Amino acid sequence: MDWSVPPALEAEIDALVARYPVKRSASLMVLHALQAHFGWLSQEAIEWTARKLGLQPIHIYELVTFYPMFRQEPCGRWQIKICRTLSCMLAGSHELHRRLCERLGLDPHRHGPQTTADGRFTVEFVECLASCHTAPVLMVNDDLWERVGPEQVESWLAHPEFAPPKPEAKS
């Protein structure tokens, strides 16, 4: 596979790097830009970033493996992140995770993100989504869903295009 950074993205990254007095300081921003474009960070992306910033690949790999927001595998069109911390767990997030995994043919006991065979969904437990007072919560792509029940998830999955409506604005 021939991997390359499109010229427009490279120009954007060059502008990001120029904001920092030391190139290395731009590492996270460069990784975010690459992941936003490609959807994940391949070995080629890690090596490209290291060359761009004048670093050894291990220095970039350390960041990619330390921070949980970086992905080293492609993820599904719909990324479902379920909060697993105490408030959400007590309110039923583990049951949500189990039912969602079983419904999508994933292993509810496996750790880390899992993507369905058709590439449509990636499901994972995550640490706090900062909405303990509205537990259980989950995120579908960038949308936060509060007080989510199993019936709500089932109704979303029943639609062939799985297009959950946007959450209602809280007043």
mmCIF file of N, CA and C in Angstrom, residues 44-116:
data_model
loop_
_atom_site.group_PDB
_atom_site.id
_atom_site.type_symbol
_atom_site.label_atom_id
_atom_site.label_comp_id
_atom_site.label_asym_id
_atom_site.label_seq_id
_atom_site.Cartn_x
_atom_site.Cartn_y
_atom_site.Cartn_z
ATOM 1 N N GLU A 44 2.983 3.806 9.129
ATOM 2 C CA GLU A 44 3.516 4.810 8.192
ATOM 3 C C GLU A 44 3.282 6.231 8.706
ATOM 4 N N ALA A 45 2.121 6.462 9.315
ATOM 5 C CA ALA A 45 1.822 7.789 9.862
ATOM 6 C C ALA A 45 2.753 8.119 11.021
ATOM 7 N N ILE A 46 3.030 7.131 11.845
ATOM 8 C CA ILE A 46 3.947 7.328 12.977
ATOM 9 C C ILE A 46 5.344 7.661 12.462
ATOM 10 N N GLU A 47 5.812 6.901 11.490
ATOM 11 C CA GLU A 47 7.153 7.139 10.930
ATOM 12 C C GLU A 47 7.220 8.478 10.200
ATOM 13 N N TRP A 48 6.185 8.830 9.466
ATOM 14 C CA TRP A 48 6.140 10.115 8.764
ATOM 15 C C TRP A 48 6.220 11.266 9.769
ATOM 16 N N THR A 49 5.462 11.156 10.865
ATOM 17 C CA THR A 49 5.458 12.190 11.900
ATOM 18 C C THR A 49 6.852 12.342 12.497
ATOM 19 N N ALA A 50 7.494 11.223 12.778
ATOM 20 C CA ALA A 50 8.849 11.268 13.340
ATOM 21 C C ALA A 50 9.800 11.985 12.388
ATOM 22 N N ARG A 51 9.755 11.639 11.102
ATOM 23 C CA ARG A 51 10.626 12.312 10.127
ATOM 24 C C ARG A 51 10.313 13.807 10.055
ATOM 25 N N LYS A 52 9.029 14.146 10.017
ATOM 26 C CA LYS A 52 8.599 15.549 9.914
ATOM 27 C C LYS A 52 9.134 16.375 11.082
ATOM 28 N N LEU A 53 9.175 15.763 12.273
ATOM 29 C CA LEU A 53 9.572 16.497 13.473
ATOM 30 C C LEU A 53 11.027 16.255 13.874
ATOM 31 N N GLY A 54 11.756 15.475 13.062
ATOM 32 C CA GLY A 54 13.165 15.219 13.363
ATOM 33 C C GLY A 54 13.361 14.362 14.605
ATOM 34 N N LEU A 55 12.467 13.393 14.812
ATOM 35 C CA LEU A 55 12.521 12.524 15.991
ATOM 36 C C LEU A 55 12.680 11.071 15.579
ATOM 37 N N GLN A 56 12.999 10.232 16.543
ATOM 38 C CA GLN A 56 12.999 8.796 16.316
ATOM 39 C C GLN A 56 11.545 8.311 16.379
ATOM 40 N N PRO A 57 11.179 7.329 15.572
ATOM 41 C CA PRO A 57 9.794 6.827 15.608
ATOM 42 C C PRO A 57 9.325 6.397 16.997
ATOM 43 N N ILE A 58 10.227 5.888 17.839
ATOM 44 C CA ILE A 58 9.829 5.451 19.174
ATOM 45 C C ILE A 58 9.219 6.595 19.978
ATOM 46 N N HIS A 59 9.697 7.821 19.772
ATOM 47 C CA HIS A 59 9.159 8.964 20.511
ATOM 48 C C HIS A 59 7.704 9.239 20.137
ATOM 49 N N ILE A 60 7.352 9.018 18.892
ATOM 50 C CA ILE A 60 5.965 9.199 18.454
ATOM 51 C C ILE A 60 5.126 7.997 18.876
ATOM 52 N N TYR A 61 5.701 6.809 18.747
ATOM 53 C CA TYR A 61 4.994 5.594 19.148
ATOM 54 C C TYR A 61 4.622 5.642 20.631
ATOM 55 N N GLU A 62 5.510 6.185 21.463
ATOM 56 C CA GLU A 62 5.209 6.319 22.893
ATOM 57 C C GLU A 62 3.948 7.156 23.114
ATOM 58 N N LEU A 63 3.802 8.219 22.358
ATOM 59 C CA LEU A 63 2.615 9.069 22.487
ATOM 60 C C LEU A 63 1.359 8.340 22.027
ATOM 61 N N VAL A 64 1.470 7.685 20.890
ATOM 62 C CA VAL A 64 0.316 6.997 20.308
ATOM 63 C C VAL A 64 -0.176 5.877 21.223
ATOM 64 N N THR A 65 0.737 5.187 21.879
ATOM 65 C CA THR A 65 0.336 4.086 22.755
ATOM 66 C C THR A 65 -0.044 4.567 24.153
ATOM 67 N N PHE A 66 0.381 5.748 24.553
ATOM 68 C CA PHE A 66 0.039 6.270 25.879
ATOM 69 C C PHE A 66 -1.345 6.901 25.909
ATOM 70 N N TYR A 67 -1.648 7.738 24.927
ATOM 71 C CA TYR A 67 -2.915 8.465 24.930
ATOM 72 C C TYR A 67 -4.030 7.638 24.298
ATOM 73 N N PRO A 68 -5.139 7.433 25.051
ATOM 74 C CA PRO A 68 -6.203 6.557 24.533
ATOM 75 C C PRO A 68 -7.007 7.139 23.378
ATOM 76 N N MET A 69 -6.854 8.425 23.072
ATOM 77 C CA MET A 69 -7.645 8.987 21.974
ATOM 78 C C MET A 69 -7.040 8.651 20.605
ATOM 79 N N PHE A 70 -5.821 8.115 20.608
ATOM 80 C CA PHE A 70 -5.211 7.745 19.332
ATOM 81 C C PHE A 70 -5.510 6.290 19.019
ATOM 82 N N ARG A 71 -5.839 6.041 17.748
ATOM 83 C CA ARG A 71 -6.185 4.694 17.302
ATOM 84 C C ARG A 71 -5.104 4.172 16.367
ATOM 85 N N GLN A 72 -4.749 2.906 16.569
ATOM 86 C CA GLN A 72 -3.767 2.261 15.708
ATOM 87 C C GLN A 72 -4.413 1.259 14.759
ATOM 88 N N GLU A 73 -5.721 1.252 14.746
ATOM 89 C CA GLU A 73 -6.470 0.390 13.832
ATOM 90 C C GLU A 73 -7.635 1.201 13.276
ATOM 91 N N PRO A 74 -8.080 0.869 12.076
ATOM 92 C CA PRO A 74 -9.262 1.561 11.551
ATOM 93 C C PRO A 74 -10.456 1.328 12.475
ATOM 94 N N CYS A 75 -11.323 2.298 12.550
ATOM 95 C CA CYS A 75 -12.520 2.140 13.379
ATOM 96 C C CYS A 75 -13.760 2.288 12.498
ATOM 97 N N GLY A 76 -14.887 1.923 13.080
ATOM 98 C CA GLY A 76 -16.136 1.924 12.342
ATOM 99 C C GLY A 76 -16.671 3.321 12.045
ATOM 100 N N ARG A 77 -17.629 3.354 11.145
ATOM 101 C CA ARG A 77 -18.302 4.606 10.790
ATOM 102 C C ARG A 77 -18.958 5.224 12.017
ATOM 103 N N TRP A 78 -19.505 4.361 12.868
ATOM 104 C CA TRP A 78 -20.144 4.793 14.105
ATOM 105 C C TRP A 78 -19.283 4.330 15.270
ATOM 106 N N GLN A 79 -18.714 5.288 15.986
ATOM 107 C CA GLN A 79 -17.904 4.981 17.158
ATOM 108 C C GLN A 79 -18.763 5.174 18.397
ATOM 109 N N ILE A 80 -18.958 4.103 19.124
ATOM 110 C CA ILE A 80 -19.804 4.147 20.320
ATOM 111 C C ILE A 80 -18.906 3.940 21.527
ATOM 112 N N LYS A 81 -18.815 4.970 22.346
ATOM 113 C CA LYS A 81 -17.985 4.942 23.545
ATOM 114 C C LYS A 81 -18.909 4.980 24.756
ATOM 115 N N ILE A 82 -18.809 3.954 25.575
ATOM 116 C CA ILE A 82 -19.683 3.828 26.736
ATOM 117 C C ILE A 82 -18.868 4.084 28.000
ATOM 118 N N CYS A 83 -19.349 5.008 28.817
ATOM 119 C CA CYS A 83 -18.667 5.323 30.065
ATOM 120 C C CYS A 83 -18.746 4.136 31.011
ATOM 121 N N ARG A 84 -17.619 3.807 31.639
ATOM 122 C CA ARG A 84 -17.612 2.664 32.560
ATOM 123 C C ARG A 84 -17.285 3.053 33.995
ATOM 124 N N THR A 85 -17.177 4.344 34.290
ATOM 125 C CA THR A 85 -16.818 4.729 35.646
ATOM 126 C C THR A 85 -18.008 4.587 36.589
ATOM 127 N N LEU A 86 -17.784 4.804 37.865
ATOM 128 C CA LEU A 86 -18.710 4.397 38.909
ATOM 129 C C LEU A 86 -20.161 4.842 38.700
ATOM 130 N N SER A 87 -20.412 6.111 38.481
ATOM 131 C CA SER A 87 -21.798 6.572 38.337
ATOM 132 C C SER A 87 -22.502 5.856 37.186
ATOM 133 N N CYS A 88 -21.833 5.753 36.074
ATOM 134 C CA CYS A 88 -22.442 5.098 34.912
ATOM 135 C C CYS A 88 -22.591 3.598 35.131
ATOM 136 N N MET A 89 -21.596 2.984 35.781
ATOM 137 C CA MET A 89 -21.689 1.560 36.053
ATOM 138 C C MET A 89 -22.890 1.265 36.951
ATOM 139 N N LEU A 90 -23.060 2.068 37.980
ATOM 140 C CA LEU A 90 -24.192 1.862 38.885
ATOM 141 C C LEU A 90 -25.534 2.098 38.190
ATOM 142 N N ALA A 91 -25.524 2.952 37.171
ATOM 143 C CA ALA A 91 -26.762 3.268 36.445
ATOM 144 C C ALA A 91 -27.013 2.330 35.257
ATOM 145 N N GLY A 92 -26.107 1.373 35.016
ATOM 146 C CA GLY A 92 -26.383 0.372 33.985
ATOM 147 C C GLY A 92 -25.503 0.373 32.754
ATOM 148 N N SER A 93 -24.356 1.044 32.782
ATOM 149 C CA SER A 93 -23.531 1.086 31.572
ATOM 150 C C SER A 93 -22.974 -0.280 31.183
ATOM 151 N N HIS A 94 -22.706 -1.136 32.155
ATOM 152 C CA HIS A 94 -22.189 -2.466 31.821
ATOM 153 C C HIS A 94 -23.245 -3.294 31.092
ATOM 154 N N GLU A 95 -24.484 -3.134 31.497
ATOM 155 C CA GLU A 95 -25.580 -3.819 30.795
ATOM 156 C C GLU A 95 -25.730 -3.270 29.373
ATOM 157 N N LEU A 96 -25.616 -1.952 29.224
ATOM 158 C CA LEU A 96 -25.665 -1.350 27.883
ATOM 159 C C LEU A 96 -24.565 -1.922 27.002
ATOM 160 N N HIS A 97 -23.351 -1.956 27.529
ATOM 161 C CA HIS A 97 -22.209 -2.474 26.774
ATOM 162 C C HIS A 97 -22.446 -3.928 26.379
ATOM 163 N N ARG A 98 -22.877 -4.745 27.338
ATOM 164 C CA ARG A 98 -23.107 -6.160 27.067
ATOM 165 C C ARG A 98 -24.153 -6.346 25.971
ATOM 166 N N ARG A 99 -25.279 -5.673 26.111
ATOM 167 C CA ARG A 99 -26.362 -5.828 25.126
ATOM 168 C C ARG A 99 -25.944 -5.322 23.755
ATOM 169 N N LEU A 100 -25.250 -4.204 23.719
ATOM 170 C CA LEU A 100 -24.787 -3.646 22.451
ATOM 171 C C LEU A 100 -23.809 -4.604 21.770
ATOM 172 N N CYS A 101 -22.845 -5.119 22.527
ATOM 173 C CA CYS A 101 -21.884 -6.067 21.950
ATOM 174 C C CYS A 101 -22.579 -7.321 21.439
ATOM 175 N N GLU A 102 -23.473 -7.871 22.239
ATOM 176 C CA GLU A 102 -24.167 -9.089 21.800
ATOM 177 C C GLU A 102 -24.990 -8.838 20.551
ATOM 178 N N ARG A 103 -25.666 -7.723 20.493
ATOM 179 C CA ARG A 103 -26.511 -7.373 19.337
ATOM 180 C C ARG A 103 -25.678 -7.201 18.064
ATOM 181 N N LEU A 104 -24.424 -6.721 18.232
ATOM 182 C CA LEU A 104 -23.557 -6.464 17.076
ATOM 183 C C LEU A 104 -22.596 -7.619 16.787
ATOM 184 N N GLY A 105 -22.699 -8.692 17.545
ATOM 185 C CA GLY A 105 -21.826 -9.844 17.315
ATOM 186 C C GLY A 105 -20.412 -9.644 17.833
ATOM 187 N N LEU A 106 -20.250 -8.834 18.861
ATOM 188 C CA LEU A 106 -18.939 -8.582 19.455
ATOM 189 C C LEU A 106 -18.860 -9.281 20.810
ATOM 190 N N ASP A 107 -17.657 -9.434 21.312
ATOM 191 C CA ASP A 107 -17.428 -10.101 22.592
ATOM 192 C C ASP A 107 -17.547 -9.088 23.732
ATOM 193 N N PRO A 108 -18.576 -9.194 24.568
ATOM 194 C CA PRO A 108 -18.755 -8.213 25.642
ATOM 195 C C PRO A 108 -17.679 -8.292 26.724
ATOM 196 N N HIS A 109 -16.871 -9.356 26.725
ATOM 197 C CA HIS A 109 -15.843 -9.524 27.756
ATOM 198 C C HIS A 109 -14.460 -9.080 27.283
ATOM 199 N N ARG A 110 -14.320 -8.785 26.018
ATOM 200 C CA ARG A 110 -13.021 -8.386 25.472
ATOM 201 C C ARG A 110 -12.709 -6.940 25.841
ATOM 202 N N HIS A 111 -11.472 -6.685 26.192
ATOM 203 C CA HIS A 111 -11.042 -5.328 26.516
ATOM 204 C C HIS A 111 -10.644 -4.584 25.249
ATOM 205 N N GLY A 112 -10.794 -3.288 25.276
ATOM 206 C CA GLY A 112 -10.405 -2.446 24.155
ATOM 207 C C GLY A 112 -11.491 -2.320 23.116
ATOM 208 N N PRO A 113 -11.267 -1.462 22.147
ATOM 209 C CA PRO A 113 -12.274 -1.250 21.098
ATOM 210 C C PRO A 113 -12.425 -2.483 20.210
ATOM 211 N N GLN A 114 -13.659 -2.706 19.768
ATOM 212 C CA GLN A 114 -13.954 -3.794 18.842
ATOM 213 C C GLN A 114 -14.756 -3.228 17.687
ATOM 214 N N THR A 115 -14.430 -3.657 16.493
ATOM 215 C CA THR A 115 -15.137 -3.188 15.299
ATOM 216 C C THR A 115 -15.860 -4.365 14.659
ATOM 217 N N THR A 116 -17.093 -4.115 14.236
ATOM 218 C CA THR A 116 -17.876 -5.167 13.590
ATOM 219 C C THR A 116 -17.224 -5.566 12.265
#
